Structures are given as C-alpha cells and as structure tokens.
JSON list of C-alpha atoms in Angstrom, two decimals:
[
{"chain": "A", "resi": 23, "resn": "UNK", "atom": "CA", "xyz": [-2.76, -4.79, -1.98]},
{"chain": "A", "resi": 24, "resn": "UNK", "atom": "CA", "xyz": [-3.98, -1.69, -0.18]},
{"chain": "A", "resi": 25, "resn": "UNK", "atom": "CA", "xyz": [-7.65, -1.69, 0.73]},
{"chain": "A", "resi": 26, "resn": "UNK", "atom": "CA", "xyz": [-9.93, 0.52, 2.78]},
{"chain": "A", "resi": 27, "resn": "UNK", "atom": "CA", "xyz": [-13.43, -0.86, 3.20]},
{"chain": "A", "resi": 28, "resn": "UNK", "atom": "CA", "xyz": [-16.25, 1.12, 4.79]},
{"chain": "A", "resi": 29, "resn": "UNK", "atom": "CA", "xyz": [-19.35, -0.29, 6.41]},
{"chain": "A", "resi": 30, "resn": "UNK", "atom": "CA", "xyz": [-22.19, 0.81, 8.65]},
{"chain": "A", "resi": 31, "resn": "UNK", "atom": "CA", "xyz": [-24.10, 3.19, 6.41]},
{"chain": "A", "resi": 32, "resn": "UNK", "atom": "CA", "xyz": [-27.83, 3.06, 6.03]},
{"chain": "A", "resi": 33, "resn": "UNK", "atom": "CA", "xyz": [-31.14, 4.86, 6.45]},
{"chain": "A", "resi": 34, "resn": "UNK", "atom": "CA", "xyz": [-31.79, 6.61, 9.75]},
{"chain": "A", "resi": 35, "resn": "UNK", "atom": "CA", "xyz": [-34.33, 9.11, 11.05]},
{"chain": "A", "resi": 36, "resn": "UNK", "atom": "CA", "xyz": [-33.33, 12.63, 12.05]},
{"chain": "A", "resi": 37, "resn": "UNK", "atom": "CA", "xyz": [-31.94, 12.59, 15.55]},
{"chain": "A", "resi": 38, "resn": "UNK", "atom": "CA", "xyz": [-30.77, 9.01, 15.21]},
{"chain": "A", "resi": 39, "resn": "UNK", "atom": "CA", "xyz": [-27.30, 7.53, 15.30]},
{"chain": "A", "resi": 40, "resn": "UNK", "atom": "CA", "xyz": [-25.02, 5.45, 13.11]},
{"chain": "A", "resi": 41, "resn": "UNK", "atom": "CA", "xyz": [-21.49, 4.16, 13.50]},
{"chain": "A", "resi": 42, "resn": "UNK", "atom": "CA", "xyz": [-19.33, 3.87, 10.42]},
{"chain": "A", "resi": 43, "resn": "UNK", "atom": "CA", "xyz": [-16.36, 1.54, 10.31]},
{"chain": "A", "resi": 44, "resn": "UNK", "atom": "CA", "xyz": [-13.37, 1.43, 7.98]},
{"chain": "A", "resi": 45, "resn": "UNK", "atom": "CA", "xyz": [-11.10, -1.59, 7.83]},
{"chain": "A", "resi": 46, "resn": "UNK", "atom": "CA", "xyz": [-7.62, -1.15, 6.36]},
{"chain": "A", "resi": 47, "resn": "UNK", "atom": "CA", "xyz": [-5.24, -3.72, 4.94]},
{"chain": "A", "resi": 48, "resn": "UNK", "atom": "CA", "xyz": [-1.95, -3.65, 3.06]},
{"chain": "A", "resi": 49, "resn": "UNK", "atom": "CA", "xyz": [-0.51, -0.67, 4.95]},
{"chain": "A", "resi": 50, "resn": "UNK", "atom": "CA", "xyz": [1.26, 0.06, 8.19]},
{"chain": "A", "resi": 51, "resn": "UNK", "atom": "CA", "xyz": [-1.94, 1.57, 9.51]},
{"chain": "A", "resi": 52, "resn": "UNK", "atom": "CA", "xyz": [-0.47, 3.12, 12.65]},
{"chain": "A", "resi": 53, "resn": "UNK", "atom": "CA", "xyz": [1.66, 5.65, 10.73]},
{"chain": "A", "resi": 54, "resn": "UNK", "atom": "CA", "xyz": [-1.22, 6.91, 8.57]},
{"chain": "A", "resi": 55, "resn": "UNK", "atom": "CA", "xyz": [-3.40, 9.91, 9.18]},
{"chain": "A", "resi": 56, "resn": "UNK", "atom": "CA", "xyz": [-6.96, 8.79, 8.50]},
{"chain": "A", "resi": 57, "resn": "UNK", "atom": "CA", "xyz": [-10.22, 10.58, 8.01]},
{"chain": "A", "resi": 58, "resn": "UNK", "atom": "CA", "xyz": [-13.82, 10.49, 6.95]},
{"chain": "A", "resi": 59, "resn": "UNK", "atom": "CA", "xyz": [-15.02, 12.53, 4.00]},
{"chain": "A", "resi": 60, "resn": "UNK", "atom": "CA", "xyz": [-18.48, 12.89, 2.52]},
{"chain": "A", "resi": 61, "resn": "UNK", "atom": "CA", "xyz": [-19.85, 13.87, -0.85]},
{"chain": "A", "resi": 62, "resn": "UNK", "atom": "CA", "xyz": [-23.19, 14.55, -2.50]},
{"chain": "A", "resi": 63, "resn": "UNK", "atom": "CA", "xyz": [-23.69, 14.67, -6.28]},
{"chain": "A", "resi": 64, "resn": "UNK", "atom": "CA", "xyz": [-22.53, 17.98, -7.73]},
{"chain": "A", "resi": 65, "resn": "UNK", "atom": "CA", "xyz": [-20.67, 18.97, -4.57]},
{"chain": "A", "resi": 66, "resn": "UNK", "atom": "CA", "xyz": [-17.04, 18.81, -3.50]},
{"chain": "A", "resi": 67, "resn": "UNK", "atom": "CA", "xyz": [-15.90, 16.04, -1.25]},
{"chain": "A", "resi": 68, "resn": "UNK", "atom": "CA", "xyz": [-15.47, 17.54, 2.21]},
{"chain": "A", "resi": 69, "resn": "UNK", "atom": "CA", "xyz": [-13.58, 16.46, 5.28]},
{"chain": "A", "resi": 70, "resn": "UNK", "atom": "CA", "xyz": [-15.92, 15.44, 8.08]},
{"chain": "A", "resi": 71, "resn": "UNK", "atom": "CA", "xyz": [-13.44, 14.26, 10.69]},
{"chain": "A", "resi": 72, "resn": "UNK", "atom": "CA", "xyz": [-9.78, 13.36, 10.82]},
{"chain": "A", "resi": 73, "resn": "UNK", "atom": "CA", "xyz": [-7.45, 11.66, 13.24]},
{"chain": "A", "resi": 74, "resn": "UNK", "atom": "CA", "xyz": [-3.67, 11.70, 12.96]},
{"chain": "A", "resi": 75, "resn": "UNK", "atom": "CA", "xyz": [-1.26, 8.88, 13.62]},
{"chain": "A", "resi": 76, "resn": "UNK", "atom": "CA", "xyz": [-0.68, 10.52, 17.00]},
{"chain": "A", "resi": 77, "resn": "UNK", "atom": "CA", "xyz": [-4.36, 10.57, 17.87]},
{"chain": "A", "resi": 78, "resn": "UNK", "atom": "CA", "xyz": [-5.13, 14.26, 17.35]},
{"chain": "A", "resi": 79, "resn": "UNK", "atom": "CA", "xyz": [-8.63, 14.86, 15.98]},
{"chain": "A", "resi": 80, "resn": "UNK", "atom": "CA", "xyz": [-10.31, 17.55, 13.96]},
{"chain": "A", "resi": 81, "resn": "UNK", "atom": "CA", "xyz": [-13.89, 18.01, 12.81]},
{"chain": "A", "resi": 82, "resn": "UNK", "atom": "CA", "xyz": [-15.87, 20.04, 10.35]},
{"chain": "A", "resi": 83, "resn": "UNK", "atom": "CA", "xyz": [-17.78, 22.79, 12.13]},
{"chain": "A", "resi": 84, "resn": "UNK", "atom": "CA", "xyz": [-21.05, 21.27, 10.96]},
{"chain": "A", "resi": 85, "resn": "UNK", "atom": "CA", "xyz": [-20.49, 18.04, 12.91]},
{"chain": "A", "resi": 86, "resn": "UNK", "atom": "CA", "xyz": [-18.67, 19.23, 16.03]},
{"chain": "A", "resi": 87, "resn": "UNK", "atom": "CA", "xyz": [-20.35, 17.95, 19.15]},
{"chain": "A", "resi": 88, "resn": "UNK", "atom": "CA", "xyz": [-22.27, 15.30, 17.22]},
{"chain": "A", "resi": 89, "resn": "UNK", "atom": "CA", "xyz": [-19.65, 13.09, 15.55]},
{"chain": "A", "resi": 90, "resn": "UNK", "atom": "CA", "xyz": [-16.65, 11.34, 17.08]},
{"chain": "A", "resi": 91, "resn": "UNK", "atom": "CA", "xyz": [-13.76, 9.78, 15.18]},
{"chain": "A", "resi": 92, "resn": "UNK", "atom": "CA", "xyz": [-11.60, 7.09, 16.73]},
{"chain": "A", "resi": 93, "resn": "UNK", "atom": "CA", "xyz": [-9.07, 4.49, 15.65]},
{"chain": "A", "resi": 94, "resn": "UNK", "atom": "CA", "xyz": [-7.84, 1.08, 16.68]},
{"chain": "A", "resi": 95, "resn": "UNK", "atom": "CA", "xyz": [-4.33, 0.58, 15.35]},
{"chain": "A", "resi": 96, "resn": "UNK", "atom": "CA", "xyz": [-4.12, -3.05, 16.40]},
{"chain": "A", "resi": 97, "resn": "UNK", "atom": "CA", "xyz": [-7.25, -3.86, 14.40]},
{"chain": "A", "resi": 98, "resn": "UNK", "atom": "CA", "xyz": [-6.34, -1.39, 11.62]},
{"chain": "A", "resi": 99, "resn": "UNK", "atom": "CA", "xyz": [-9.73, 0.26, 11.85]},
{"chain": "A", "resi": 100, "resn": "UNK", "atom": "CA", "xyz": [-11.14, 3.77, 12.07]},
{"chain": "A", "resi": 101, "resn": "UNK", "atom": "CA", "xyz": [-14.65, 4.59, 13.24]},
{"chain": "A", "resi": 102, "resn": "UNK", "atom": "CA", "xyz": [-17.05, 7.48, 12.98]},
{"chain": "A", "resi": 103, "resn": "UNK", "atom": "CA", "xyz": [-19.78, 7.63, 15.60]},
{"chain": "A", "resi": 104, "resn": "UNK", "atom": "CA", "xyz": [-22.55, 9.87, 14.31]},
{"chain": "A", "resi": 105, "resn": "UNK", "atom": "CA", "xyz": [-25.19, 11.11, 16.75]},
{"chain": "A", "resi": 106, "resn": "UNK", "atom": "CA", "xyz": [-28.05, 13.58, 16.43]},
{"chain": "A", "resi": 107, "resn": "UNK", "atom": "CA", "xyz": [-28.09, 13.06, 12.70]},
{"chain": "A", "resi": 108, "resn": "UNK", "atom": "CA", "xyz": [-29.63, 15.69, 10.45]},
{"chain": "A", "resi": 109, "resn": "UNK", "atom": "CA", "xyz": [-30.94, 15.46, 6.87]},
{"chain": "A", "resi": 110, "resn": "UNK", "atom": "CA", "xyz": [-27.98, 17.63, 5.87]},
{"chain": "A", "resi": 111, "resn": "UNK", "atom": "CA", "xyz": [-25.67, 14.76, 6.87]},
{"chain": "A", "resi": 112, "resn": "UNK", "atom": "CA", "xyz": [-26.99, 12.67, 3.98]},
{"chain": "A", "resi": 113, "resn": "UNK", "atom": "CA", "xyz": [-24.06, 11.77, 1.72]},
{"chain": "A", "resi": 114, "resn": "UNK", "atom": "CA", "xyz": [-21.72, 9.03, 0.63]},
{"chain": "A", "resi": 115, "resn": "UNK", "atom": "CA", "xyz": [-19.07, 8.73, 3.32]},
{"chain": "A", "resi": 116, "resn": "UNK", "atom": "CA", "xyz": [-15.53, 7.76, 2.34]},
{"chain": "A", "resi": 117, "resn": "UNK", "atom": "CA", "xyz": [-12.61, 6.56, 4.41]},
{"chain": "A", "resi": 118, "resn": "UNK", "atom": "CA", "xyz": [-9.19, 8.04, 3.59]},
{"chain": "A", "resi": 119, "resn": "UNK", "atom": "CA", "xyz": [-5.70, 7.06, 4.64]},
{"chain": "A", "resi": 120, "resn": "UNK", "atom": "CA", "xyz": [-2.75, 9.39, 4.04]},
{"chain": "A", "resi": 121, "resn": "UNK", "atom": "CA", "xyz": [0.97, 8.96, 4.47]},
{"chain": "A", "resi": 122, "resn": "UNK", "atom": "CA", "xyz": [2.91, 9.56, 1.27]},
{"chain": "A", "resi": 123, "resn": "UNK", "atom": "CA", "xyz": [-0.04, 8.51, -0.87]},
{"chain": "A", "resi": 124, "resn": "UNK", "atom": "CA", "xyz": [-3.78, 8.91, -0.42]},
{"chain": "A", "resi": 125, "resn": "UNK", "atom": "CA", "xyz": [-5.89, 5.79, -0.32]},
{"chain": "A", "resi": 126, "resn": "UNK", "atom": "CA", "xyz": [-9.68, 5.79, -0.52]},
{"chain": "A", "resi": 127, "resn": "UNK", "atom": "CA", "xyz": [-12.42, 3.37, 0.31]},
{"chain": "A", "resi": 128, "resn": "UNK", "atom": "CA", "xyz": [-15.40, 2.69, -1.91]},
{"chain": "A", "resi": 129, "resn": "UNK", "atom": "CA", "xyz": [-17.82, 4.73, 0.17]},
{"chain": "A", "resi": 130, "resn": "UNK", "atom": "CA", "xyz": [-20.92, 3.93, 2.17]},
{"chain": "A", "resi": 131, "resn": "UNK", "atom": "CA", "xyz": [-24.28, 5.68, 1.80]},
{"chain": "A", "resi": 132, "resn": "UNK", "atom": "CA", "xyz": [-25.79, 7.50, 4.77]},
{"chain": "A", "resi": 133, "resn": "UNK", "atom": "CA", "xyz": [-29.34, 8.76, 4.35]},
{"chain": "A", "resi": 134, "resn": "UNK", "atom": "CA", "xyz": [-31.04, 10.78, 7.07]},
{"chain": "A", "resi": 135, "resn": "UNK", "atom": "CA", "xyz": [-34.74, 11.14, 6.39]},
{"chain": "A", "resi": 136, "resn": "UNK", "atom": "CA", "xyz": [-38.08, 11.02, 8.16]}
]
C-alpha cells in the first residue's frame, strides 16, 4: 500500500530550527513530485515547498531564505529543513506526493512559541 509518513515536528522557540522528514513506500518515488504543505484550523492548506522529480524547487514567499526542501530518491524520503522559525510557521505540516494521484501523509505538528 501507499504510505507517506512524516516525522520531526515539535515545539521550538522563535529563531530555532527543525528538520521534517517524510518516508514514502508503495510508489516509484523517483517519478513523483513531492512537497510540504501546512494548515491551521479554519485556514486553507498551503504549499510551503515543493521539489519535482527532476529536482527543481519552489517555495512560498513567506519561507524563502529560511526553509530548504530536499529529496533522497534511493531512500524514498523528502526533507524540509526549517531555520529561523517564526510563530507564524506554527501549523500541521503534511507531506504530499503527486504523479497521477495525490497521496498525503498524516501530518506532523510544528509549534513555534516562546
């Protein structure tokens, strides 16, 4: 079966860092475009960062210069390095894989608070 499993969320102070990981199984990971989305209650889920099967990246304006997305096709994993975290980054972060069908992870909570 297809699974995307996120990990690495937690509580961090403003200015701190976290690295999120997403492990995929049940797909030919290398051909999928993958990305990180985030969502707070009552708000739309928004794209934070994406990386294509070819390695091209894109970021939301709000995280440019602070977050870095990367992937390891051999390990079937995608990562999100988050630096200089702000309270506004607080959200549930979801991993997404897209080819012909979208697959979603269960989400991991990131809370940025002093």
